[in-house]
Amino acid sequence: MPAKKHRIAISADECKGCRRCIPACPKKLISVGSEINIQGYVAVKADNPGECIGCGSCFHQCPEPGAITIYEEE
């Protein structure tokens, strides 16, 4: 059975810029973005989202519901 593939998606407008997800990611796929979102925060962004291993560490560290979603891909 082939290994499952995952993808991380960050909703910039839901992010409050706490950055707790950045050190939580073992693959170092999350970094600080350069744009201010609709709430006035500098949101994080996903670098190479297809390299996500689906561990959920970033998701569980994030206090904002809906800011981070991990998708399992076919």
PDB file of N, CA and C in Angstrom:
ATOM      1  N   MET A   1       0.846  -1.174   0.000  1.00  0.00           N
ATOM      2  CA  MET A   1       0.000   0.000   0.000  1.00  0.00           C
ATOM      3  C   MET A   1       0.897   1.246   0.000  1.00  0.00           C
ATOM      4  N   PRO A   2       0.687   2.176  -0.931  1.00  0.00           N
ATOM      5  CA  PRO A   2       1.534   3.374  -1.003  1.00  0.00           C
ATOM      6  C   PRO A   2       1.302   4.293   0.201  1.00  0.00           C
ATOM      7  N   ALA A   3       2.325   5.057   0.523  1.00  0.00           N
ATOM      8  CA  ALA A   3       2.221   5.998   1.641  1.00  0.00           C
ATOM      9  C   ALA A   3       1.186   7.077   1.320  1.00  0.00           C
ATOM     10  N   LYS A   4       0.467   7.500   2.342  1.00  0.00           N
ATOM     11  CA  LYS A   4      -0.530   8.553   2.148  1.00  0.00           C
ATOM     12  C   LYS A   4       0.178   9.885   1.942  1.00  0.00           C
ATOM     13  N   LYS A   5      -0.427  10.720   1.118  1.00  0.00           N
ATOM     14  CA  LYS A   5       0.102  12.058   0.874  1.00  0.00           C
ATOM     15  C   LYS A   5      -0.824  13.056   1.548  1.00  0.00           C
ATOM     16  N   HIS A   6      -0.233  14.123   2.036  1.00  0.00           N
ATOM     17  CA  HIS A   6      -0.995  15.158   2.712  1.00  0.00           C
ATOM     18  C   HIS A   6      -0.620  16.524   2.167  1.00  0.00           C
ATOM     19  N   ARG A   7      -1.475  17.485   2.472  1.00  0.00           N
ATOM     20  CA  ARG A   7      -1.229  18.866   2.056  1.00  0.00           C
ATOM     21  C   ARG A   7      -1.743  19.779   3.156  1.00  0.00           C
ATOM     22  N   ILE A   8      -0.954  20.772   3.505  1.00  0.00           N
ATOM     23  CA  ILE A   8      -1.372  21.756   4.494  1.00  0.00           C
ATOM     24  C   ILE A   8      -1.953  22.969   3.766  1.00  0.00           C
ATOM     25  N   ALA A   9      -3.031  23.513   4.301  1.00  0.00           N
ATOM     26  CA  ALA A   9      -3.634  24.732   3.776  1.00  0.00           C
ATOM     27  C   ALA A   9      -3.819  25.698   4.931  1.00  0.00           C
ATOM     28  N   ILE A  10      -3.367  26.919   4.747  1.00  0.00           N
ATOM     29  CA  ILE A  10      -3.512  27.950   5.771  1.00  0.00           C
ATOM     30  C   ILE A  10      -4.436  29.030   5.249  1.00  0.00           C
ATOM     31  N   SER A  11      -5.471  29.322   6.011  1.00  0.00           N
ATOM     32  CA  SER A  11      -6.384  30.404   5.671  1.00  0.00           C
ATOM     33  C   SER A  11      -5.815  31.687   6.268  1.00  0.00           C
ATOM     34  N   ALA A  12      -5.199  32.497   5.442  1.00  0.00           N
ATOM     35  CA  ALA A  12      -4.518  33.704   5.919  1.00  0.00           C
ATOM     36  C   ALA A  12      -5.460  34.634   6.676  1.00  0.00           C
ATOM     37  N   ASP A  13      -6.699  34.715   6.254  1.00  0.00           N
ATOM     38  CA  ASP A  13      -7.635  35.630   6.904  1.00  0.00           C
ATOM     39  C   ASP A  13      -8.094  35.142   8.277  1.00  0.00           C
ATOM     40  N   GLU A  14      -7.891  33.874   8.582  1.00  0.00           N
ATOM     41  CA  GLU A  14      -8.238  33.335   9.902  1.00  0.00           C
ATOM     42  C   GLU A  14      -7.050  33.408  10.871  1.00  0.00           C
ATOM     43  N   CYS A  15      -5.845  33.540  10.342  1.00  0.00           N
ATOM     44  CA  CYS A  15      -4.619  33.532  11.144  1.00  0.00           C
ATOM     45  C   CYS A  15      -4.480  34.831  11.932  1.00  0.00           C
ATOM     46  N   LYS A  16      -4.121  34.703  13.210  1.00  0.00           N
ATOM     47  CA  LYS A  16      -3.875  35.877  14.055  1.00  0.00           C
ATOM     48  C   LYS A  16      -2.392  36.085  14.323  1.00  0.00           C
ATOM     49  N   GLY A  17      -1.555  35.402  13.577  1.00  0.00           N
ATOM     50  CA  GLY A  17      -0.123  35.649  13.626  1.00  0.00           C
ATOM     51  C   GLY A  17       0.583  35.259  14.907  1.00  0.00           C
ATOM     52  N   CYS A  18       0.053  34.311  15.653  1.00  0.00           N
ATOM     53  CA  CYS A  18       0.691  33.906  16.911  1.00  0.00           C
ATOM     54  C   CYS A  18       1.982  33.128  16.670  1.00  0.00           C
ATOM     55  N   ARG A  19       2.078  32.508  15.524  1.00  0.00           N
ATOM     56  CA  ARG A  19       3.273  31.779  15.074  1.00  0.00           C
ATOM     57  C   ARG A  19       3.558  30.494  15.847  1.00  0.00           C
ATOM     58  N   ARG A  20       2.613  30.012  16.597  1.00  0.00           N
ATOM     59  CA  ARG A  20       2.814  28.767  17.346  1.00  0.00           C
ATOM     60  C   ARG A  20       2.994  27.574  16.412  1.00  0.00           C
ATOM     61  N   CYS A  21       2.452  27.662  15.216  1.00  0.00           N
ATOM     62  CA  CYS A  21       2.542  26.563  14.252  1.00  0.00           C
ATOM     63  C   CYS A  21       3.936  26.411  13.652  1.00  0.00           C
ATOM     64  N   ILE A  22       4.704  27.495  13.608  1.00  0.00           N
ATOM     65  CA  ILE A  22       6.009  27.459  12.941  1.00  0.00           C
ATOM     66  C   ILE A  22       6.955  26.456  13.598  1.00  0.00           C
ATOM     67  N   PRO A  23       7.223  26.546  14.899  1.00  0.00           N
ATOM     68  CA  PRO A  23       8.126  25.549  15.496  1.00  0.00           C
ATOM     69  C   PRO A  23       7.487  24.170  15.646  1.00  0.00           C
ATOM     70  N   ALA A  24       6.161  24.091  15.539  1.00  0.00           N
ATOM     71  CA  ALA A  24       5.479  22.803  15.684  1.00  0.00           C
ATOM     72  C   ALA A  24       5.679  21.897  14.468  1.00  0.00           C
ATOM     73  N   CYS A  25       5.950  22.472  13.319  1.00  0.00           N
ATOM     74  CA  CYS A  25       6.074  21.680  12.088  1.00  0.00           C
ATOM     75  C   CYS A  25       7.442  21.006  12.002  1.00  0.00           C
ATOM     76  N   PRO A  26       7.477  19.672  12.040  1.00  0.00           N
ATOM     77  CA  PRO A  26       8.764  18.970  11.973  1.00  0.00           C
ATOM     78  C   PRO A  26       9.446  19.088  10.610  1.00  0.00           C
ATOM     79  N   LYS A  27       8.682  19.409   9.577  1.00  0.00           N
ATOM     80  CA  LYS A  27       9.248  19.557   8.229  1.00  0.00           C
ATOM     81  C   LYS A  27       9.609  21.005   7.900  1.00  0.00           C
ATOM     82  N   LYS A  28       9.339  21.917   8.833  1.00  0.00           N
ATOM     83  CA  LYS A  28       9.638  23.354   8.652  1.00  0.00           C
ATOM     84  C   LYS A  28       8.975  23.922   7.395  1.00  0.00           C
ATOM     85  N   LEU A  29       7.681  23.626   7.242  1.00  0.00           N
ATOM     86  CA  LEU A  29       6.944  24.052   6.057  1.00  0.00           C
ATOM     87  C   LEU A  29       6.183  25.360   6.251  1.00  0.00           C
ATOM     88  N   ILE A  30       6.228  25.927   7.441  1.00  0.00           N
ATOM     89  CA  ILE A  30       5.448  27.132   7.735  1.00  0.00           C
ATOM     90  C   ILE A  30       6.395  28.273   8.075  1.00  0.00           C
ATOM     91  N   SER A  31       6.111  29.446   7.496  1.00  0.00           N
ATOM     92  CA  SER A  31       6.930  30.616   7.778  1.00  0.00           C
ATOM     93  C   SER A  31       6.042  31.847   7.882  1.00  0.00           C
ATOM     94  N   VAL A  32       6.625  32.939   8.323  1.00  0.00           N
ATOM     95  CA  VAL A  32       5.887  34.191   8.446  1.00  0.00           C
ATOM     96  C   VAL A  32       5.687  34.770   7.051  1.00  0.00           C
ATOM     97  N   GLY A  33       4.464  35.166   6.776  1.00  0.00           N
ATOM     98  CA  GLY A  33       4.156  35.757   5.480  1.00  0.00           C
ATOM     99  C   GLY A  33       4.602  37.208   5.413  1.00  0.00           C
ATOM    100  N   SER A  34       4.267  37.856   4.335  1.00  0.00           N
ATOM    101  CA  SER A  34       4.677  39.252   4.148  1.00  0.00           C
ATOM    102  C   SER A  34       3.490  40.200   4.007  1.00  0.00           C
ATOM    103  N   GLU A  35       2.287  39.662   4.047  1.00  0.00           N
ATOM    104  CA  GLU A  35       1.102  40.497   3.864  1.00  0.00           C
ATOM    105  C   GLU A  35       0.255  40.549   5.125  1.00  0.00           C
ATOM    106  N   ILE A  36      -0.464  41.646   5.274  1.00  0.00           N
ATOM    107  CA  ILE A  36      -1.371  41.816   6.405  1.00  0.00           C
ATOM    108  C   ILE A  36      -2.754  41.328   5.978  1.00  0.00           C
ATOM    109  N   ASN A  37      -3.378  40.500   6.825  1.00  0.00           N
ATOM    110  CA  ASN A  37      -4.695  39.947   6.474  1.00  0.00           C
ATOM    111  C   ASN A  37      -5.823  40.920   6.838  1.00  0.00           C
ATOM    112  N   ILE A  38      -7.061  40.503   6.622  1.00  0.00           N
ATOM    113  CA  ILE A  38      -8.203  41.395   6.850  1.00  0.00           C
ATOM    114  C   ILE A  38      -8.391  41.759   8.323  1.00  0.00           C
ATOM    115  N   GLN A  39      -7.776  40.991   9.222  1.00  0.00           N
ATOM    116  CA  GLN A  39      -7.863  41.289  10.650  1.00  0.00           C
ATOM    117  C   GLN A  39      -6.733  42.199  11.121  1.00  0.00           C
ATOM    118  N   GLY A  40      -5.784  42.490  10.229  1.00  0.00           N
ATOM    119  CA  GLY A  40      -4.674  43.360  10.569  1.00  0.00           C
ATOM    120  C   GLY A  40      -3.437  42.645  11.090  1.00  0.00           C
ATOM    121  N   TYR A  41      -3.390  41.325  10.930  1.00  0.00           N
ATOM    122  CA  TYR A  41      -2.250  40.528  11.386  1.00  0.00           C
ATOM    123  C   TYR A  41      -1.390  40.097  10.208  1.00  0.00           C
ATOM    124  N   VAL A  42      -0.108  39.894  10.474  1.00  0.00           N
ATOM    125  CA  VAL A  42       0.770  39.289   9.479  1.00  0.00           C
ATOM    126  C   VAL A  42       0.590  37.784   9.635  1.00  0.00           C
ATOM    127  N   ALA A  43      -0.033  37.187   8.656  1.00  0.00           N
ATOM    128  CA  ALA A  43      -0.359  35.758   8.705  1.00  0.00           C
ATOM    129  C   ALA A  43       0.837  34.908   8.304  1.00  0.00           C
ATOM    130  N   VAL A  44       0.802  33.649   8.739  1.00  0.00           N
ATOM    131  CA  VAL A  44       1.818  32.693   8.314  1.00  0.00           C
ATOM    132  C   VAL A  44       1.435  32.124   6.951  1.00  0.00           C
ATOM    133  N   LYS A  45       2.382  31.471   6.317  1.00  0.00           N
ATOM    134  CA  LYS A  45       2.125  30.847   5.017  1.00  0.00           C
ATOM    135  C   LYS A  45       2.765  29.472   4.979  1.00  0.00           C
ATOM    136  N   ALA A  46       2.249  28.646   4.112  1.00  0.00           N
ATOM    137  CA  ALA A  46       2.787  27.291   3.931  1.00  0.00           C
ATOM    138  C   ALA A  46       3.771  27.300   2.772  1.00  0.00           C
ATOM    139  N   ASP A  47       4.990  26.866   3.053  1.00  0.00           N
ATOM    140  CA  ASP A  47       6.006  26.710   2.016  1.00  0.00           C
ATOM    141  C   ASP A  47       6.014  25.236   1.623  1.00  0.00           C
ATOM    142  N   ASN A  48       5.897  24.950   0.357  1.00  0.00           N
ATOM    143  CA  ASN A  48       5.871  23.568  -0.131  1.00  0.00           C
ATOM    144  C   ASN A  48       4.789  22.744   0.569  1.00  0.00           C
ATOM    145  N   PRO A  49       3.523  23.149   0.464  1.00  0.00           N
ATOM    146  CA  PRO A  49       2.443  22.472   1.188  1.00  0.00           C
ATOM    147  C   PRO A  49       2.302  20.993   0.872  1.00  0.00           C
ATOM    148  N   GLY A  50       2.746  20.551  -0.291  1.00  0.00           N
ATOM    149  CA  GLY A  50       2.650  19.149  -0.672  1.00  0.00           C
ATOM    150  C   GLY A  50       3.642  18.250   0.049  1.00  0.00           C
ATOM    151  N   GLU A  51       4.584  18.830   0.779  1.00  0.00           N
ATOM    152  CA  GLU A  51       5.557  18.044   1.532  1.00  0.00           C
ATOM    153  C   GLU A  51       5.082  17.727   2.943  1.00  0.00           C
ATOM    154  N   CYS A  52       3.877  18.128   3.259  1.00  0.00           N
ATOM    155  CA  CYS A  52       3.282  17.879   4.573  1.00  0.00           C
ATOM    156  C   CYS A  52       3.185  16.374   4.823  1.00  0.00           C
ATOM    157  N   ILE A  53       3.518  15.954   6.052  1.00  0.00           N
ATOM    158  CA  ILE A  53       3.441  14.536   6.406  1.00  0.00           C
ATOM    159  C   ILE A  53       2.143  14.193   7.146  1.00  0.00           C
ATOM    160  N   GLY A  54       1.309  15.193   7.384  1.00  0.00           N
ATOM    161  CA  GLY A  54       0.005  14.948   8.001  1.00  0.00           C
ATOM    162  C   GLY A  54       0.044  14.659   9.488  1.00  0.00           C
ATOM    163  N   CYS A  55       1.085  15.102  10.181  1.00  0.00           N
ATOM    164  CA  CYS A  55       1.195  14.797  11.616  1.00  0.00           C
ATOM    165  C   CYS A  55       0.193  15.578  12.460  1.00  0.00           C
ATOM    166  N   GLY A  56      -0.229  16.740  11.982  1.00  0.00           N
ATOM    167  CA  GLY A  56      -1.219  17.543  12.699  1.00  0.00           C
ATOM    168  C   GLY A  56      -0.661  18.417  13.804  1.00  0.00           C
ATOM    169  N   SER A  57       0.654  18.460  13.968  1.00  0.00           N
ATOM    170  CA  SER A  57       1.249  19.271  15.034  1.00  0.00           C
ATOM    171  C   SER A  57       0.881  20.742  14.907  1.00  0.00           C
ATOM    172  N   CYS A  58       0.948  21.275  13.710  1.00  0.00           N
ATOM    173  CA  CYS A  58       0.605  22.684  13.504  1.00  0.00           C
ATOM    174  C   CYS A  58      -0.869  22.934  13.813  1.00  0.00           C
ATOM    175  N   PHE A  59      -1.708  22.036  13.366  1.00  0.00           N
ATOM    176  CA  PHE A  59      -3.155  22.144  13.590  1.00  0.00           C
ATOM    177  C   PHE A  59      -3.480  22.185  15.081  1.00  0.00           C
ATOM    178  N   HIS A  60      -2.842  21.323  15.848  1.00  0.00           N
ATOM    179  CA  HIS A  60      -3.120  21.243  17.286  1.00  0.00           C
ATOM    180  C   HIS A  60      -2.527  22.412  18.068  1.00  0.00           C
ATOM    181  N   GLN A  61      -1.507  23.047  17.546  1.00  0.00           N
ATOM    182  CA  GLN A  61      -0.933  24.221  18.209  1.00  0.00           C
ATOM    183  C   GLN A  61      -1.716  25.496  17.915  1.00  0.00           C
ATOM    184  N   CYS A  62      -2.439  25.509  16.825  1.00  0.00           N
ATOM    185  CA  CYS A  62      -3.152  26.714  16.388  1.00  0.00           C
ATOM    186  C   CYS A  62      -4.417  26.947  17.224  1.00  0.00           C
ATOM    187  N   PRO A  63      -4.536  28.128  17.853  1.00  0.00           N
ATOM    188  CA  PRO A  63      -5.724  28.418  18.656  1.00  0.00           C
ATOM    189  C   PRO A  63      -6.924  28.897  17.831  1.00  0.00           C
ATOM    190  N   GLU A  64      -6.724  29.111  16.542  1.00  0.00           N
ATOM    191  CA  GLU A  64      -7.802  29.634  15.699  1.00  0.00           C
ATOM    192  C   GLU A  64      -8.462  28.533  14.873  1.00  0.00           C
ATOM    193  N   PRO A  65      -9.721  28.216  15.172  1.00  0.00           N
ATOM    194  CA  PRO A  65     -10.426  27.199  14.382  1.00  0.00           C
ATOM    195  C   PRO A  65     -10.515  27.624  12.915  1.00  0.00           C
ATOM    196  N   GLY A  66     -10.141  26.742  12.040  1.00  0.00           N
ATOM    197  CA  GLY A  66     -10.249  27.015  10.615  1.00  0.00           C
ATOM    198  C   GLY A  66      -9.037  27.682   9.991  1.00  0.00           C
ATOM    199  N   ALA A  67      -8.035  28.028  10.778  1.00  0.00           N
ATOM    200  CA  ALA A  67      -6.862  28.683  10.194  1.00  0.00           C
ATOM    201  C   ALA A  67      -5.954  27.685   9.474  1.00  0.00           C
ATOM    202  N   ILE A  68      -5.855  26.469  10.018  1.00  0.00           N
ATOM    203  CA  ILE A  68      -4.994  25.445   9.419  1.00  0.00           C
ATOM    204  C   ILE A  68      -5.825  24.194   9.148  1.00  0.00           C
ATOM    205  N   THR A  69      -5.706  23.682   7.952  1.00  0.00           N
ATOM    206  CA  THR A  69      -6.377  22.439   7.576  1.00  0.00           C
ATOM    207  C   THR A  69      -5.343  21.517   6.951  1.00  0.00           C
ATOM    208  N   ILE A  70      -5.394  20.247   7.344  1.00  0.00           N
ATOM    209  CA  ILE A  70      -4.534  19.236   6.745  1.00  0.00           C
ATOM    210  C   ILE A  70      -5.413  18.333   5.894  1.00  0.00           C
ATOM    211  N   TYR A  71      -5.089  18.221   4.622  1.00  0.00           N
ATOM    212  CA  TYR A  71      -5.855  17.390   3.705  1.00  0.00           C
ATOM    213  C   TYR A  71      -5.094  16.106   3.395  1.00  0.00           C
ATOM    214  N   GLU A  72      -5.823  15.007   3.346  1.00  0.00           N
ATOM    215  CA  GLU A  72      -5.243  13.751   2.885  1.00  0.00           C
ATOM    216  C   GLU A  72      -5.574  13.656   1.402  1.00  0.00           C
ATOM    217  N   GLU A  73      -4.569  13.461   0.594  1.00  0.00           N
ATOM    218  CA  GLU A  73      -4.783  13.402  -0.850  1.00  0.00           C
ATOM    219  C   GLU A  73      -4.771  11.977  -1.346  1.00  0.00           C
ATOM    220  N   GLU A  74      -5.488  11.744  -2.418  1.00  0.00           N
ATOM    221  CA  GLU A  74      -5.580  10.414  -3.028  1.00  0.00           C
ATOM    222  C   GLU A  74      -4.293  10.075  -3.760  1.00  0.00           C
TER     223      GLU A  74
END
